Amino acid sequence: MEQEVVVSQNTNIQRAVDELCGRLKRRPAEYNAVIFMAAITYDFEELSREIKSRFPDTEVIGTSTAGEISPQGFLNDTVVLTTMYSPESKVHGVLVENGSKYPIGNKRDIEAALQYCGIQCGNPMSGRNAFAIAFINGVYNAEETILSNFYSIIKNDNFPLAGGTAGFTGTEAKTFVSYNGNVTRDGAVMLFVKTTCKFDIRQEDIFNPTGKRMLVTASDPINRTITSLDGKPAQTVYAQKLGVSESEAAGMTFENPFGRYLNGALHIAALSGFTPDKKIGLFARVVPNSTLEMMHIGDPKIKADETCEGIKKAIANPRFTLLMTCITRTMAFDRMKIGSDIIRKYNNTFPTFCGFSCYGEQIGRIHCNQTLVSVVVGD
C-alpha cells in the first residue's frame, strides 16, 4: 500500500485540481482510489466532476468538511486529496442516495460493489481481509439508519468500517458527498477495500467516565432529544450531576458529554444544546430506558500518545492513514493551543496522513461524536 497526500488552497477549481494532480507521482490510471476532502467554500459538484475527469479509471470518493487535516496541520478552506496505490488490493465504491428516506434503495448497488471486491455477504470471516470507508451526509440525522441498512446487507456485525459525517462551515446547514463525480446531499458514499495488507481501525476517546449515571426515562431517538432523566427534566438532572446551575451547565457540554453503553462499551453522544422546555439535544440517538454515563475530558495529548503507540504496535510500517475527527475536538484543540502538538505526534508516527473535521464518527455499527476514528493500512 502506498499513499500520497497533496493540498491546495487555490480558490479556482480547475487551478486547484491542476495543482493537486501536478504534485502526484504516478499516472492517474495506476491508483486504486482517490479520496478528497474539501471545504464547503468550493462548489462541491464542480470540484467532484473536475477531479473525476482527471481519474476516469479510478474509484473517486469525496466529502465536504468542517476543516481539513494534513501533515501541515489542521487546515481550513483547502482541498486535501489522497491516493491509494495497492496492487495487492481491490476497491470499489457506491453512492447511497436519499439515505434518510429510502436507505434500502441502493441495496443492489451495495451488493454489486461488495461482489466486485470479492467480499461475501453473510460470511462471518469477510472482515478479516476487507473493510469499508464511509462518508455520510450530516443534517438529516441518518447515520444510524444508513449503518443499520449496510449491516443488514452484509450480514456480518463485525465487518470493519471507519466513517465520518460530512461537515460544513458557515450558517447554512449543507453537506455533500460524492462518488465518481456524482453528488448527494442526503446519503453516503462508501469505499470497500479487500486487501492482503494488514490494517487497523480504531477509535480515540479523550473522555473519562465519572461514575455519575442517569436513566433515560423519556427520549425521541429519531429527533435526537432527551426529555427526562431519572424522571426529571433532562437539563435539570444534567446540571445537578455537574453541581452547577442550569445556566452554567450550558457552557460545559463539550467537556462533559454523555457516554452510552453499546455492546458493553462506552460511546460518546455529544450534546447539541438545551431547549427552553429543558430538553437536551444530541448529535446521536439515545433510546428510552437506557443508561447514560456523565463523561469528563481528559488530557488529549496523552490520549494521542496512546493512540499512536497502539497503532504502531498493530501496524509496524504504516503506509496509508485516514483520520476522521469531530469538529468539536478540533475547536477544543485550538482553544487549548495544542493543535500543533497533536499534528506533531501524527507526523512522528506516520510517513504521511490526511483526514477531516467531521460532524460525527462511525466505527462499525456505532455512530458517535467527539472522537477520532482512524484507518491505517500497512504492508
Coordinates of C-alpha atoms in Angstrom, one line a residue:
M1 CA 0.0 0.0 0.0
E2 CA 1.3 3.4 -0.9
Q3 CA -0.3 6.8 -0.1
E4 CA 0.3 10.3 -1.4
V5 CA -1.3 13.4 0.2
V6 CA -1.5 16.8 -1.6
V7 CA -3.1 20.1 -0.6
S8 CA -4.3 23.1 -2.5
Q9 CA -5.6 26.5 -1.2
N10 CA -6.3 27.8 -4.7
T11 CA -9.9 29.1 -4.9
N12 CA -10.2 28.4 -8.6
I13 CA -11.3 24.8 -9.0
Q14 CA -9.5 24.0 -12.2
R15 CA -6.3 25.5 -11.0
A16 CA -6.7 23.8 -7.7
V17 CA -7.1 20.4 -9.3
D18 CA -4.2 21.2 -11.7
E19 CA -2.1 21.9 -8.6
L20 CA -3.1 18.7 -6.8
C21 CA -2.6 16.4 -9.8
G22 CA 0.7 18.1 -10.7
R23 CA 2.1 17.0 -7.4
L24 CA 1.3 13.3 -7.7
K25 CA 4.0 10.8 -8.7
R26 CA 2.1 8.2 -10.6
R27 CA -0.1 8.2 -13.7
P28 CA -3.8 8.6 -12.9
A29 CA -4.8 5.1 -14.0
E30 CA -2.3 3.5 -11.6
Y31 CA -4.2 4.5 -8.5
N32 CA -6.8 2.2 -7.0
A33 CA -8.7 5.0 -5.3
V34 CA -8.6 8.8 -4.9
I35 CA -10.2 10.4 -1.8
F36 CA -10.7 14.1 -1.5
M37 CA -11.9 16.3 1.4
A38 CA -12.9 19.9 0.6
A39 CA -14.1 23.0 2.4
I40 CA -17.7 24.0 1.8
T41 CA -16.4 27.2 0.2
Y42 CA -15.8 25.2 -3.0
D43 CA -18.5 24.4 -5.5
F44 CA -18.6 20.8 -4.5
E45 CA -20.4 19.5 -7.6
E46 CA -17.9 21.2 -9.9
L47 CA -15.0 20.1 -7.9
S48 CA -16.2 16.5 -7.9
R49 CA -16.6 16.4 -11.6
E50 CA -13.3 18.0 -12.2
I51 CA -11.4 15.6 -10.0
K52 CA -13.1 12.6 -11.6
S53 CA -12.3 13.8 -15.1
R54 CA -8.6 13.5 -14.1
F55 CA -9.0 10.0 -12.9
P56 CA -11.5 8.3 -15.3
D57 CA -10.4 4.8 -14.5
T58 CA -10.1 5.2 -10.7
E59 CA -12.6 5.0 -7.9
V60 CA -13.1 8.6 -6.6
I61 CA -14.9 9.5 -3.4
G62 CA -15.2 12.8 -1.7
T63 CA -16.7 14.7 1.2
S64 CA -17.3 18.3 2.4
T65 CA -15.6 19.2 5.6
A66 CA -15.7 21.4 8.7
G67 CA -11.9 21.6 8.3
E68 CA -9.2 19.5 6.7
I69 CA -6.2 17.6 8.1
S70 CA -2.8 17.1 6.6
P71 CA 0.9 16.9 7.8
Q72 CA 0.8 20.7 7.6
G73 CA -1.8 20.9 10.4
F74 CA -5.5 21.4 11.0
L75 CA -6.5 23.4 7.9
N76 CA -9.4 25.5 6.7
D77 CA -10.6 26.5 3.2
T78 CA -8.5 23.9 1.4
V79 CA -8.8 20.8 -0.7
V80 CA -6.9 17.8 0.6
L81 CA -6.5 14.9 -1.9
T82 CA -5.1 11.5 -1.1
T83 CA -4.4 8.4 -3.2
M84 CA -4.4 4.7 -2.6
Y85 CA -1.9 2.6 -4.7
S86 CA -2.0 -1.1 -3.9
P87 CA -1.6 -3.8 -6.5
E88 CA -2.5 -6.3 -3.7
S89 CA -5.9 -4.7 -3.1
K90 CA -9.2 -4.4 -4.9
V91 CA -11.5 -1.5 -4.3
H92 CA -15.0 -0.3 -5.3
G93 CA -17.3 2.5 -4.3
V94 CA -21.0 3.1 -4.1
L95 CA -23.2 6.1 -3.7
V96 CA -26.2 5.8 -1.3
E97 CA -28.9 8.4 -2.2
N98 CA -32.0 9.5 -0.3
G99 CA -30.4 7.9 2.8
S100 CA -32.9 9.5 5.3
K101 CA -35.9 8.4 3.3
Y102 CA -35.1 5.3 1.3
P103 CA -31.8 3.8 2.7
I104 CA -32.7 0.4 1.3
G105 CA -33.0 1.8 -2.3
N106 CA -29.3 1.2 -3.1
K107 CA -29.2 -2.3 -1.8
R108 CA -28.3 -3.8 -5.2
D109 CA -25.6 -1.3 -5.7
I110 CA -24.0 -2.1 -2.4
E111 CA -24.2 -5.8 -3.1
A112 CA -22.6 -5.3 -6.5
A113 CA -19.8 -3.2 -5.1
L114 CA -19.1 -5.8 -2.4
Q115 CA -19.2 -8.6 -5.0
Y116 CA -16.8 -6.8 -7.3
C117 CA -14.2 -6.7 -4.5
G118 CA -14.8 -10.3 -3.6
I119 CA -16.4 -9.5 -0.2
Q120 CA -19.1 -12.1 0.6
C121 CA -22.3 -11.1 2.3
G122 CA -23.3 -13.4 5.2
N123 CA -19.7 -14.6 5.6
P124 CA -18.5 -14.1 9.3
M125 CA -14.9 -14.1 8.0
S126 CA -15.4 -11.4 5.4
G127 CA -13.9 -8.7 7.6
R128 CA -10.5 -10.5 8.0
N129 CA -9.1 -9.1 4.8
A130 CA -11.6 -6.3 4.0
F131 CA -13.0 -3.0 5.3
A132 CA -15.2 -0.1 4.4
I133 CA -14.6 3.7 4.5
A134 CA -17.9 5.7 4.7
F135 CA -18.7 9.4 4.4
I136 CA -22.2 10.1 5.5
N137 CA -24.1 13.3 4.9
G138 CA -25.0 15.4 8.0
V139 CA -28.1 17.5 8.6
Y140 CA -30.6 14.6 8.0
N141 CA -29.7 12.6 11.2
A142 CA -29.4 9.4 9.0
E143 CA -26.1 8.0 10.2
E144 CA -27.7 5.2 12.3
T145 CA -30.2 4.4 9.5
I146 CA -27.5 4.1 6.9
L147 CA -25.3 2.0 9.1
S148 CA -28.1 -0.4 10.0
N149 CA -29.0 -0.8 6.3
F150 CA -25.4 -1.6 5.4
Y151 CA -25.1 -4.2 8.1
S152 CA -28.4 -5.8 7.2
I153 CA -27.0 -6.3 3.7
I154 CA -23.5 -7.6 4.6
K155 CA -24.9 -9.7 7.4
N156 CA -21.7 -9.6 9.4
D157 CA -21.9 -7.4 12.5
N158 CA -18.1 -7.4 12.9
F159 CA -17.3 -6.2 9.4
P160 CA -14.8 -3.3 9.9
L161 CA -16.0 0.2 9.0
A162 CA -14.5 3.6 9.6
G163 CA -16.5 6.6 8.8
G164 CA -17.1 10.4 9.2
T165 CA -20.1 12.6 8.9
A166 CA -19.6 15.2 6.1
G167 CA -19.1 18.6 7.6
F168 CA -19.7 22.3 6.7
T169 CA -18.8 25.7 7.9
G170 CA -20.9 28.9 8.0
T171 CA -24.6 29.3 8.8
E172 CA -26.2 27.3 6.0
A173 CA -26.5 23.6 7.1
K174 CA -25.5 21.7 4.0
T175 CA -23.1 18.8 3.4
F176 CA -22.0 16.9 0.3
V177 CA -20.5 13.5 -0.5
S178 CA -19.6 12.2 -3.9
Y179 CA -18.7 9.1 -5.9
N180 CA -17.1 9.2 -9.3
G181 CA -18.3 12.8 -9.8
N182 CA -21.9 12.2 -8.7
V183 CA -23.0 14.2 -5.6
T184 CA -25.7 13.8 -3.0
R185 CA -26.7 15.9 0.0
D186 CA -28.8 13.1 1.6
G187 CA -27.0 9.8 1.8
A188 CA -23.5 8.4 1.9
V189 CA -20.5 7.3 -0.2
M190 CA -18.8 4.0 0.7
L191 CA -15.5 2.6 -0.5
F192 CA -14.9 -1.1 0.0
V193 CA -11.4 -2.4 0.2
K194 CA -10.3 -6.0 0.0
T195 CA -6.6 -6.4 0.7
T196 CA -3.8 -8.7 1.8
C197 CA -2.2 -5.7 3.6
K198 CA -2.6 -5.5 7.4
F199 CA -5.0 -2.8 8.6
D200 CA -6.1 -1.2 11.8
I201 CA -9.3 0.6 12.5
R202 CA -9.7 2.2 16.0
Q203 CA -11.4 5.0 17.9
E204 CA -9.8 7.5 20.2
D205 CA -12.0 8.8 23.1
I206 CA -10.5 11.7 25.1
F207 CA -13.2 11.5 27.8
N208 CA -13.2 9.5 31.0
P209 CA -16.2 8.2 32.9
T210 CA -17.1 10.0 36.2
G211 CA -19.3 7.3 37.8
K212 CA -22.3 9.5 37.6
R213 CA -25.1 7.6 35.8
M214 CA -28.6 8.6 34.6
L215 CA -31.6 6.6 33.3
V216 CA -33.2 8.0 30.2
T217 CA -36.9 8.0 31.1
A218 CA -38.2 9.8 28.0
S219 CA -36.4 10.5 24.7
D220 CA -37.1 10.9 21.0
P221 CA -34.4 8.8 19.2
I222 CA -35.3 10.0 15.7
N223 CA -35.0 13.7 16.5
R224 CA -32.2 13.0 19.0
T225 CA -33.6 14.7 22.1
I226 CA -33.9 13.6 25.7
T227 CA -37.0 14.9 27.6
S228 CA -36.3 13.5 31.0
L229 CA -33.5 11.8 33.0
D230 CA -34.3 9.9 36.2
G231 CA -37.9 11.1 35.9
K232 CA -37.0 14.8 36.0
P233 CA -36.4 17.4 33.3
A234 CA -33.2 16.4 31.4
Q235 CA -31.4 19.8 31.7
T236 CA -32.1 19.9 35.4
V237 CA -30.6 16.5 36.1
Y238 CA -27.6 17.3 33.8
A239 CA -26.8 20.4 35.8
Q240 CA -27.3 18.6 39.2
K241 CA -24.8 15.9 38.2
L242 CA -22.3 18.7 37.4
G243 CA -23.1 20.5 40.6
V244 CA -23.8 23.8 38.8
S245 CA -26.8 25.9 37.8
E246 CA -28.7 25.1 34.7
S247 CA -27.4 28.3 33.0
E248 CA -23.8 27.4 33.9
A249 CA -24.3 23.9 32.5
A250 CA -24.9 25.3 29.0
G251 CA -21.3 26.2 28.8
M252 CA -19.9 22.9 29.9
T253 CA -21.4 20.5 27.4
F254 CA -18.2 19.9 25.4
E255 CA -16.1 18.9 28.4
N256 CA -19.0 16.8 29.8
P257 CA -20.7 14.7 27.1
F258 CA -22.7 11.6 27.7
G259 CA -21.4 8.1 27.3
R260 CA -23.8 5.4 26.0
Y261 CA -23.3 1.8 26.8
L262 CA -23.4 0.0 23.5
N263 CA -22.2 -3.6 23.1
G264 CA -20.6 -3.4 26.5
A265 CA -18.5 -0.3 25.8
L266 CA -19.0 3.4 26.3
H267 CA -19.5 5.5 23.2
I268 CA -19.8 9.3 23.2
A269 CA -23.0 11.2 22.4
A270 CA -22.3 14.9 22.2
L271 CA -24.9 17.5 23.4
S272 CA -26.1 20.0 20.8
G273 CA -27.7 22.2 23.5
F274 CA -30.8 22.7 25.6
T275 CA -34.3 23.8 24.6
P276 CA -36.5 26.3 26.5
D277 CA -38.5 23.3 27.9
K278 CA -35.3 21.8 29.4
K279 CA -34.9 19.0 26.8
I280 CA -31.3 18.1 25.8
G281 CA -30.5 18.0 22.1
L282 CA -27.9 15.4 20.9
F283 CA -25.8 14.5 17.8
A284 CA -26.5 10.8 18.2
R285 CA -29.6 8.7 19.1
V286 CA -30.4 7.8 22.7
V287 CA -33.2 5.4 23.4
P288 CA -35.6 5.4 26.4
N289 CA -34.7 3.1 29.4
S290 CA -31.0 3.2 28.5
T291 CA -28.3 4.3 31.0
L292 CA -26.0 7.2 30.3
E293 CA -22.7 8.0 32.0
M294 CA -21.5 11.5 32.6
M295 CA -18.1 11.9 31.0
H296 CA -15.3 14.4 31.6
I297 CA -12.5 15.4 29.3
G298 CA -9.0 14.0 30.0
D299 CA -5.6 15.0 28.5
P300 CA -5.8 14.9 24.7
K301 CA -2.1 14.8 24.3
I302 CA -1.8 11.7 26.5
K303 CA -4.7 10.1 24.6
A304 CA -2.9 10.9 21.3
D305 CA 0.3 9.2 22.5
E306 CA -1.7 6.1 23.5
T307 CA -3.4 6.0 20.1
C308 CA -0.2 6.4 18.1
E309 CA 1.5 3.7 20.2
G310 CA -1.4 1.3 19.8
I311 CA -1.4 1.8 16.0
K312 CA 2.4 1.3 15.7
K313 CA 2.1 -2.0 17.7
A314 CA -0.7 -3.2 15.3
I315 CA 0.9 -1.8 12.1
A316 CA 4.7 -1.7 12.3
N317 CA 5.0 0.0 8.9
P318 CA 2.0 2.3 8.3
R319 CA 1.6 3.1 4.6
F320 CA -1.9 4.7 4.4
T321 CA -3.6 6.8 7.2
L322 CA -7.0 8.4 7.1
L323 CA -8.3 10.4 10.2
M324 CA -11.8 11.5 10.9
T325 CA -12.1 13.7 14.0
C326 CA -15.1 15.6 15.4
I327 CA -15.1 19.4 14.7
T328 CA -15.6 20.0 18.4
R329 CA -12.3 18.3 19.1
T330 CA -10.5 20.5 16.5
M331 CA -12.1 23.6 18.1
A332 CA -11.1 22.5 21.6
F333 CA -7.5 21.8 20.5
D334 CA -7.4 25.3 19.1
R335 CA -8.7 26.8 22.3
M336 CA -6.2 24.7 24.3
K337 CA -3.4 25.7 21.8
I338 CA -2.4 22.1 21.4
G339 CA -3.3 21.5 17.7
S340 CA 0.3 21.7 16.6
D341 CA 1.3 19.2 19.3
I342 CA -1.3 16.7 18.1
I343 CA -0.1 17.1 14.5
R344 CA 3.5 16.6 15.5
K345 CA 2.6 13.3 17.2
Y346 CA 1.0 12.2 13.9
N347 CA 4.0 13.3 11.9
N348 CA 6.2 11.2 14.2
T349 CA 4.0 8.2 13.7
F350 CA 3.0 8.1 10.0
P351 CA 5.0 8.8 6.8
T352 CA 2.0 10.8 5.7
F353 CA -1.6 11.1 6.6
C354 CA -4.8 13.1 6.0
G355 CA -8.3 13.5 7.1
F356 CA -11.0 16.0 8.0
S357 CA -13.0 17.5 10.8
C358 CA -16.5 16.0 10.7
Y359 CA -19.8 16.2 12.5
G360 CA -19.8 12.6 13.8
E361 CA -17.8 9.5 13.6
Q362 CA -18.7 5.9 12.7
I363 CA -16.9 2.8 13.8
G364 CA -18.5 -0.5 12.8
R365 CA -22.2 -0.2 13.6
I366 CA -21.8 2.7 16.0
H367 CA -22.3 6.4 15.3
C368 CA -20.8 8.7 17.9
N369 CA -19.3 12.1 18.5
Q370 CA -16.3 14.0 19.8
T371 CA -13.9 11.2 19.0
L372 CA -11.2 10.3 16.4
V373 CA -11.7 7.3 14.1
S374 CA -8.6 6.2 12.2
V375 CA -8.0 3.7 9.5
V376 CA -4.3 2.7 9.0
V377 CA -3.1 0.2 6.4
G378 CA 0.4 -1.3 6.4
D379 CA 2.4 -3.6 4.1

